[in-house]
Amino acid sequence: MTRFSTIAVVAGALGAVLLVAAMRQSLFGVMLGAMLSPLPLAMAVLGLGVNFLPLAVVSGAITVMVLTGSLAMASVYLVMDAAPVALLSQLRRFAEPGKNGLTVSGAAIGRLVCWLVLSAAVALVIGLSVFPSGPDGIEAALQEQLKDVLAAVTATTAATQGGEGTAEARDQMLRVLAGILPAAVAVHLCLRAILSTGLAQIALSRMQLAQGLAPDYRQFAVPTWFVAPAGALVALALVATGDVGFVAASAAAVLSLPLALQGLAVVHCAVAQTRQRIVLLVVFYILALLMASVTAVMLVTVGVVEQFYEIRARHFATRTGGK
């Protein structure tokens, strides 16, 4: 086995360990694995080449089976880590020679992310369609499933506060969770792959192991064709009721992710025009963490405006280099 093959095997196994640790809810797993278990696999593929992807994936799947004794968990690893990284690692296919090495345009990055998000949305629709629901629909069935998960919390609250107000607050919590949970899970799976791939590329660039690849993240662009399925789902969510409306709204929320990333790219382009860009970005991300829902709506709105008005092309100078 060559040195590169050994690195690929170790990277795949390390990512699998992070994922299993996250599923077992260990402190180490929750802190790293829940969001960054695809990172070692992404670093191996982007640093060594796509040819080493199968070896790293097989190593990860075997590691999961050894640690859990379950073939089903290995399948979860393939869906959650291997497949998204395999898709996003195709960046090199779209690379073109540039002054900073092999530059990947923002449009190419946008296409890959949109395909990833579309795959997640399709999986979400299929999953909700086969979800066992009663006469009250999918959302009500989800609420029933969540009751057991929240039993301990609600029991403690009832013991300390008691009464009718607690039951009402619990029911409201269940309604909110059931409404956002499917979309939140799908968005989380996409975000962890995107974040891990981006961090892998940055880390490899810092170590001068990125094979000259320089993605132009600030010019991230959603393809024009993506507006059609996203708009159709939004319209269906607005007019449909019951299970159809719930599934359409969940899928539409997932498809808003590329538009939010496009809005984030606009923010980075705007900040890049200033002298205090590091300070401004730190302040922005702190506020984004404190007001996540407001920030998400704002970024999607900016992304939609950018899609039709082209804010960056009209007002900001184009800067490349993948920063």
CSV table of C-alpha atoms in Angstrom, one decimal:
chain,number,residue,atom,x,y,z
A,1,MET,CA,0.0,0.0,0.0
A,2,THR,CA,1.4,3.4,-1.0
A,3,ARG,CA,1.7,6.3,1.4
A,4,PHE,CA,-1.2,8.1,-0.2
A,5,SER,CA,-3.4,5.0,0.0
A,6,THR,CA,-2.6,4.7,3.7
A,7,ILE,CA,-3.5,8.4,4.2
A,8,ALA,CA,-6.8,7.8,2.5
A,9,VAL,CA,-7.6,4.7,4.6
A,10,VAL,CA,-6.8,6.6,7.8
A,11,ALA,CA,-8.8,9.6,6.8
A,12,GLY,CA,-11.9,7.5,6.0
A,13,ALA,CA,-11.6,5.7,9.3
A,14,LEU,CA,-11.2,8.9,11.3
A,15,GLY,CA,-14.3,10.4,9.7
A,16,ALA,CA,-16.2,7.3,10.6
A,17,VAL,CA,-15.1,7.4,14.2
A,18,LEU,CA,-16.3,11.1,14.4
A,19,LEU,CA,-19.7,10.1,13.0
A,20,VAL,CA,-20.1,7.2,15.4
A,21,ALA,CA,-19.0,9.3,18.3
A,22,ALA,CA,-21.6,11.9,17.3
A,23,MET,CA,-24.4,9.3,17.1
A,24,ARG,CA,-23.4,8.0,20.5
A,25,GLN,CA,-23.7,11.6,21.9
A,26,SER,CA,-20.2,11.6,23.4
A,27,LEU,CA,-18.8,15.0,24.2
A,28,PHE,CA,-16.1,14.6,21.6
A,29,GLY,CA,-18.7,13.5,19.0
A,30,VAL,CA,-21.1,16.3,19.7
A,31,MET,CA,-18.4,18.9,19.5
A,32,LEU,CA,-16.7,17.7,16.3
A,33,GLY,CA,-18.5,14.8,14.7
A,34,ALA,CA,-22.0,16.2,14.5
A,35,MET,CA,-20.9,18.8,12.0
A,36,LEU,CA,-17.4,17.9,10.9
A,37,SER,CA,-17.3,14.1,10.5
A,38,PRO,CA,-17.0,14.5,6.6
A,39,LEU,CA,-13.9,16.7,7.1
A,40,PRO,CA,-11.2,14.0,7.0
A,41,LEU,CA,-12.7,12.4,4.0
A,42,ALA,CA,-13.0,15.7,2.2
A,43,MET,CA,-9.3,16.5,3.0
A,44,ALA,CA,-8.2,13.2,1.6
A,45,VAL,CA,-10.1,13.5,-1.6
A,46,LEU,CA,-9.3,17.1,-2.3
A,47,GLY,CA,-5.7,16.7,-1.2
A,48,LEU,CA,-4.9,13.3,-2.9
A,49,GLY,CA,-7.4,13.3,-5.7
A,50,VAL,CA,-10.8,11.7,-6.5
A,51,ASN,CA,-9.1,8.4,-7.4
A,52,PHE,CA,-8.6,7.8,-3.6
A,53,LEU,CA,-12.3,8.4,-2.8
A,54,PRO,CA,-13.4,4.7,-3.1
A,55,LEU,CA,-10.6,3.6,-0.8
A,56,ALA,CA,-11.4,6.2,1.9
A,57,VAL,CA,-15.1,5.4,1.7
A,58,VAL,CA,-14.6,1.7,2.0
A,59,SER,CA,-12.3,2.3,5.0
A,60,GLY,CA,-14.9,4.5,6.6
A,61,ALA,CA,-17.8,2.0,6.0
A,62,ILE,CA,-15.8,-0.9,7.4
A,63,THR,CA,-14.8,1.2,10.5
A,64,VAL,CA,-18.5,2.0,11.2
A,65,MET,CA,-19.4,-1.6,10.9
A,66,VAL,CA,-16.6,-2.6,13.3
A,67,LEU,CA,-17.5,0.0,15.8
A,68,THR,CA,-21.3,-0.5,15.7
A,69,GLY,CA,-21.7,-4.1,14.4
A,70,SER,CA,-24.4,-2.8,12.1
A,71,LEU,CA,-24.6,-2.8,8.3
A,72,ALA,CA,-27.4,-0.2,8.5
A,73,MET,CA,-25.1,2.2,10.3
A,74,ALA,CA,-22.6,1.8,7.5
A,75,SER,CA,-25.4,2.8,5.1
A,76,VAL,CA,-26.0,5.8,7.2
A,77,TYR,CA,-22.3,6.7,6.8
A,78,LEU,CA,-22.5,6.4,3.1
A,79,VAL,CA,-25.6,8.7,2.9
A,80,MET,CA,-24.5,11.3,5.5
A,81,ASP,CA,-20.8,11.6,4.7
A,82,ALA,CA,-19.6,9.7,1.6
A,83,ALA,CA,-22.2,10.7,-0.9
A,84,PRO,CA,-22.2,14.5,-0.2
A,85,VAL,CA,-18.4,14.6,-0.2
A,86,ALA,CA,-18.2,12.6,-3.4
A,87,LEU,CA,-20.5,15.1,-5.1
A,88,LEU,CA,-18.8,18.3,-3.8
A,89,SER,CA,-15.3,16.8,-4.5
A,90,GLN,CA,-16.0,17.1,-8.2
A,91,LEU,CA,-14.8,20.7,-7.9
A,92,ARG,CA,-11.6,19.9,-9.8
A,93,ARG,CA,-13.6,18.8,-12.9
A,94,PHE,CA,-14.7,22.4,-13.3
A,95,ALA,CA,-11.3,24.0,-12.6
A,96,GLU,CA,-9.9,26.4,-15.2
A,97,PRO,CA,-6.3,27.9,-15.3
A,98,GLY,CA,-6.1,31.3,-13.6
A,99,LYS,CA,-3.6,33.7,-12.1
A,100,ASN,CA,-4.0,31.9,-8.7
A,101,GLY,CA,-3.7,28.4,-10.0
A,102,LEU,CA,-6.7,26.3,-11.0
A,103,THR,CA,-9.7,28.5,-10.3
A,104,VAL,CA,-13.2,27.0,-9.8
A,105,SER,CA,-15.8,29.6,-10.7
A,106,GLY,CA,-18.6,30.5,-8.3
A,107,ALA,CA,-21.1,29.3,-10.9
A,108,ALA,CA,-19.6,25.8,-10.8
A,109,ILE,CA,-19.7,25.7,-7.0
A,110,GLY,CA,-23.3,26.9,-7.1
A,111,ARG,CA,-24.3,24.1,-9.5
A,112,LEU,CA,-22.7,21.4,-7.3
A,113,VAL,CA,-24.4,22.8,-4.1
A,114,CYS,CA,-27.7,23.0,-5.9
A,115,TRP,CA,-27.5,19.3,-7.0
A,116,LEU,CA,-26.6,18.4,-3.4
A,117,VAL,CA,-29.6,20.3,-2.0
A,118,LEU,CA,-32.0,18.9,-4.7
A,119,SER,CA,-30.8,15.4,-3.7
A,120,ALA,CA,-31.6,16.2,0.0
A,121,ALA,CA,-35.0,17.6,-1.0
A,122,VAL,CA,-35.9,14.5,-3.0
A,123,ALA,CA,-34.8,12.3,-0.1
A,124,LEU,CA,-36.9,14.4,2.3
A,125,VAL,CA,-40.0,14.2,0.1
A,126,ILE,CA,-39.6,10.4,-0.2
A,127,GLY,CA,-39.0,10.0,3.5
A,128,LEU,CA,-42.1,12.0,4.5
A,129,SER,CA,-44.2,10.2,1.9
A,130,VAL,CA,-43.4,6.8,3.4
A,131,PHE,CA,-43.6,8.0,7.0
A,132,PRO,CA,-46.3,6.2,8.8
A,133,SER,CA,-49.0,8.7,9.5
A,134,GLY,CA,-52.5,8.5,10.8
A,135,PRO,CA,-55.7,10.3,9.7
A,136,ASP,CA,-54.5,13.6,11.1
A,137,GLY,CA,-51.5,13.7,8.7
A,138,ILE,CA,-47.7,13.6,8.7
A,139,GLU,CA,-47.2,16.6,11.0
A,140,ALA,CA,-49.5,15.2,13.7
A,141,ALA,CA,-47.7,11.9,13.5
A,142,LEU,CA,-44.4,13.6,13.9
A,143,GLN,CA,-45.7,15.3,17.0
A,144,GLU,CA,-46.6,12.0,18.5
A,145,GLN,CA,-43.2,10.6,17.8
A,146,LEU,CA,-41.6,13.6,19.4
A,147,LYS,CA,-43.6,13.2,22.6
A,148,ASP,CA,-41.6,10.3,23.7
A,149,VAL,CA,-38.3,12.1,22.9
A,150,LEU,CA,-39.4,15.1,25.0
A,151,ALA,CA,-41.0,13.0,27.8
A,152,ALA,CA,-38.2,13.5,30.3
A,153,VAL,CA,-38.0,17.3,29.7
A,154,THR,CA,-41.8,17.8,29.9
A,155,ALA,CA,-42.0,15.6,33.0
A,156,THR,CA,-39.4,17.8,34.8
A,157,THR,CA,-41.2,21.0,33.7
A,158,ALA,CA,-44.5,19.7,34.8
A,159,ALA,CA,-43.1,18.8,38.2
A,160,THR,CA,-41.6,22.2,38.8
A,161,GLN,CA,-44.3,24.4,37.2
A,162,GLY,CA,-47.2,22.1,36.8
A,163,GLY,CA,-50.6,22.8,35.5
A,164,GLU,CA,-52.3,23.7,32.3
A,165,GLY,CA,-49.8,26.3,31.2
A,166,THR,CA,-47.0,23.7,31.0
A,167,ALA,CA,-49.1,21.3,28.9
A,168,GLU,CA,-50.0,24.2,26.5
A,169,ALA,CA,-46.3,25.2,26.3
A,170,ARG,CA,-45.3,21.6,25.6
A,171,ASP,CA,-47.9,21.2,22.8
A,172,GLN,CA,-46.7,24.4,21.3
A,173,MET,CA,-43.1,23.2,21.4
A,174,LEU,CA,-44.1,19.9,19.7
A,175,ARG,CA,-46.0,21.8,17.0
A,176,VAL,CA,-43.0,24.0,16.2
A,177,LEU,CA,-40.5,21.1,16.3
A,178,ALA,CA,-42.7,18.9,14.1
A,179,GLY,CA,-43.0,21.8,11.6
A,180,ILE,CA,-39.3,22.5,11.2
A,181,LEU,CA,-37.6,19.2,12.0
A,182,PRO,CA,-37.7,17.5,8.6
A,183,ALA,CA,-36.3,20.6,6.8
A,184,ALA,CA,-33.8,21.3,9.6
A,185,VAL,CA,-32.4,17.7,9.3
A,186,ALA,CA,-32.0,17.9,5.6
A,187,VAL,CA,-30.4,21.4,5.7
A,188,HIS,CA,-28.0,20.1,8.5
A,189,LEU,CA,-26.9,17.2,6.3
A,190,CYS,CA,-26.2,19.6,3.4
A,191,LEU,CA,-24.4,22.2,5.6
A,192,ARG,CA,-22.1,19.7,7.3
A,193,ALA,CA,-20.9,18.5,3.8
A,194,ILE,CA,-20.5,22.1,2.5
A,195,LEU,CA,-18.7,23.3,5.7
A,196,SER,CA,-16.4,20.3,5.8
A,197,THR,CA,-15.5,20.6,2.1
A,198,GLY,CA,-14.8,24.3,2.5
A,199,LEU,CA,-12.7,23.9,5.6
A,200,ALA,CA,-10.8,21.1,3.9
A,201,GLN,CA,-10.0,23.3,1.0
A,202,ILE,CA,-8.9,26.1,3.2
A,203,ALA,CA,-6.7,23.8,5.4
A,204,LEU,CA,-5.1,22.2,2.4
A,205,SER,CA,-4.4,25.6,0.9
A,206,ARG,CA,-2.7,26.8,4.1
A,207,MET,CA,-0.6,23.6,4.1
A,208,GLN,CA,0.1,24.1,0.3
A,209,LEU,CA,-1.4,20.7,-0.4
A,210,ALA,CA,-4.5,21.9,-2.4
A,211,GLN,CA,-3.0,21.0,-5.7
A,212,GLY,CA,-3.3,24.6,-6.9
A,213,LEU,CA,-7.1,24.6,-6.6
A,214,ALA,CA,-8.6,28.0,-5.7
A,215,PRO,CA,-12.4,28.0,-5.5
A,216,ASP,CA,-13.9,31.5,-5.9
A,217,TYR,CA,-16.4,31.3,-3.0
A,218,ARG,CA,-17.2,35.0,-3.1
A,219,GLN,CA,-18.7,34.6,-6.5
A,220,PHE,CA,-20.9,31.7,-5.5
A,221,ALA,CA,-23.9,31.8,-8.0
A,222,VAL,CA,-27.1,29.9,-8.1
A,223,PRO,CA,-27.9,28.7,-11.6
A,224,THR,CA,-30.9,30.2,-13.3
A,225,TRP,CA,-32.7,26.8,-13.8
A,226,PHE,CA,-32.7,26.4,-10.0
A,227,VAL,CA,-35.3,29.1,-9.6
A,228,ALA,CA,-38.0,27.0,-11.3
A,229,PRO,CA,-38.1,24.1,-8.8
A,230,ALA,CA,-37.6,26.4,-5.8
A,231,GLY,CA,-40.4,28.8,-7.0
A,232,ALA,CA,-42.7,25.9,-7.8
A,233,LEU,CA,-42.3,24.4,-4.3
A,234,VAL,CA,-42.9,27.8,-2.7
A,235,ALA,CA,-46.1,28.3,-4.7
A,236,LEU,CA,-47.3,24.8,-3.9
A,237,ALA,CA,-46.6,25.4,-0.2
A,238,LEU,CA,-48.7,28.6,-0.2
A,239,VAL,CA,-51.7,27.1,-1.9
A,240,ALA,CA,-51.7,23.5,-0.7
A,241,THR,CA,-53.0,22.3,2.6
A,242,GLY,CA,-52.5,19.1,4.7
A,243,ASP,CA,-49.7,16.7,4.0
A,244,VAL,CA,-49.0,18.1,0.5
A,245,GLY,CA,-48.6,21.6,1.9
A,246,PHE,CA,-46.4,20.4,4.8
A,247,VAL,CA,-44.1,18.4,2.5
A,248,ALA,CA,-43.9,21.2,0.0
A,249,ALA,CA,-43.0,23.7,2.7
A,250,SER,CA,-40.3,21.5,4.1
A,251,ALA,CA,-38.8,20.9,0.7
A,252,ALA,CA,-39.0,24.6,-0.2
A,253,ALA,CA,-37.1,25.4,3.0
A,254,VAL,CA,-34.3,23.0,2.0
A,255,LEU,CA,-34.1,24.6,-1.5
A,256,SER,CA,-33.6,28.0,0.1
A,257,LEU,CA,-30.1,27.0,1.3
A,258,PRO,CA,-28.3,27.9,-2.0
A,259,LEU,CA,-30.0,31.3,-2.1
A,260,ALA,CA,-28.9,31.9,1.5
A,261,LEU,CA,-25.3,31.0,0.5
A,262,GLN,CA,-25.6,33.4,-2.4
A,263,GLY,CA,-26.7,36.1,0.0
A,264,LEU,CA,-23.7,35.3,2.2
A,265,ALA,CA,-21.4,35.6,-0.8
A,266,VAL,CA,-22.9,39.1,-1.5
A,267,VAL,CA,-22.2,40.0,2.2
A,268,HIS,CA,-18.6,38.9,1.8
A,269,CYS,CA,-18.2,40.9,-1.4
A,270,ALA,CA,-19.6,44.0,0.2
A,271,VAL,CA,-17.3,43.6,3.3
A,272,ALA,CA,-14.3,43.0,1.0
A,273,GLN,CA,-14.6,46.6,-0.2
A,274,THR,CA,-13.9,47.9,3.3
A,275,ARG,CA,-10.6,48.2,5.3
A,276,GLN,CA,-12.0,46.6,8.4
A,277,ARG,CA,-13.3,43.5,6.7
A,278,ILE,CA,-12.1,41.0,9.3
A,279,VAL,CA,-13.7,43.0,12.2
A,280,LEU,CA,-16.9,43.4,10.2
A,281,LEU,CA,-17.1,39.7,9.4
A,282,VAL,CA,-16.5,38.7,13.0
A,283,VAL,CA,-19.3,41.1,14.1
A,284,PHE,CA,-21.6,39.7,11.3
A,285,TYR,CA,-21.1,36.1,12.3
A,286,ILE,CA,-21.6,36.8,16.0
A,287,LEU,CA,-24.9,38.6,15.2
A,288,ALA,CA,-25.8,35.7,12.9
A,289,LEU,CA,-25.4,33.2,15.7
A,290,LEU,CA,-27.4,35.3,18.1
A,291,MET,CA,-30.2,35.9,15.6
A,292,ALA,CA,-30.0,32.8,13.4
A,293,SER,CA,-33.6,32.9,12.1
A,294,VAL,CA,-33.6,36.6,11.3
A,295,THR,CA,-30.2,36.2,9.6
A,296,ALA,CA,-31.4,33.2,7.5
A,297,VAL,CA,-34.4,35.2,6.2
A,298,MET,CA,-32.2,38.1,5.5
A,299,LEU,CA,-29.6,36.1,3.6
A,300,VAL,CA,-32.3,34.3,1.5
A,301,THR,CA,-33.8,37.7,0.7
A,302,VAL,CA,-30.5,39.1,-0.4
A,303,GLY,CA,-29.8,35.9,-2.4
A,304,VAL,CA,-33.1,36.3,-4.3
A,305,VAL,CA,-32.4,39.9,-5.0
A,306,GLU,CA,-29.0,39.0,-6.3
A,307,GLN,CA,-30.5,36.4,-8.5
A,308,PHE,CA,-32.5,38.9,-10.5
A,309,TYR,CA,-30.7,42.2,-9.8
A,310,GLU,CA,-27.0,41.1,-9.8
A,311,ILE,CA,-25.8,43.2,-6.9
A,312,ARG,CA,-22.2,42.1,-7.2
A,313,ALA,CA,-21.9,42.7,-10.9
A,314,ARG,CA,-23.5,46.2,-10.6
A,315,HIS,CA,-21.9,47.5,-7.4
A,316,PHE,CA,-18.9,45.4,-6.3
A,317,ALA,CA,-15.6,44.8,-8.0
A,318,THR,CA,-15.0,41.1,-8.8
A,319,ARG,CA,-12.3,39.5,-6.6
A,320,THR,CA,-11.1,36.0,-6.9
A,321,GLY,CA,-8.8,33.7,-4.9
A,322,GLY,CA,-11.3,31.6,-3.0
A,323,LYS,CA,-11.3,33.8,0.1
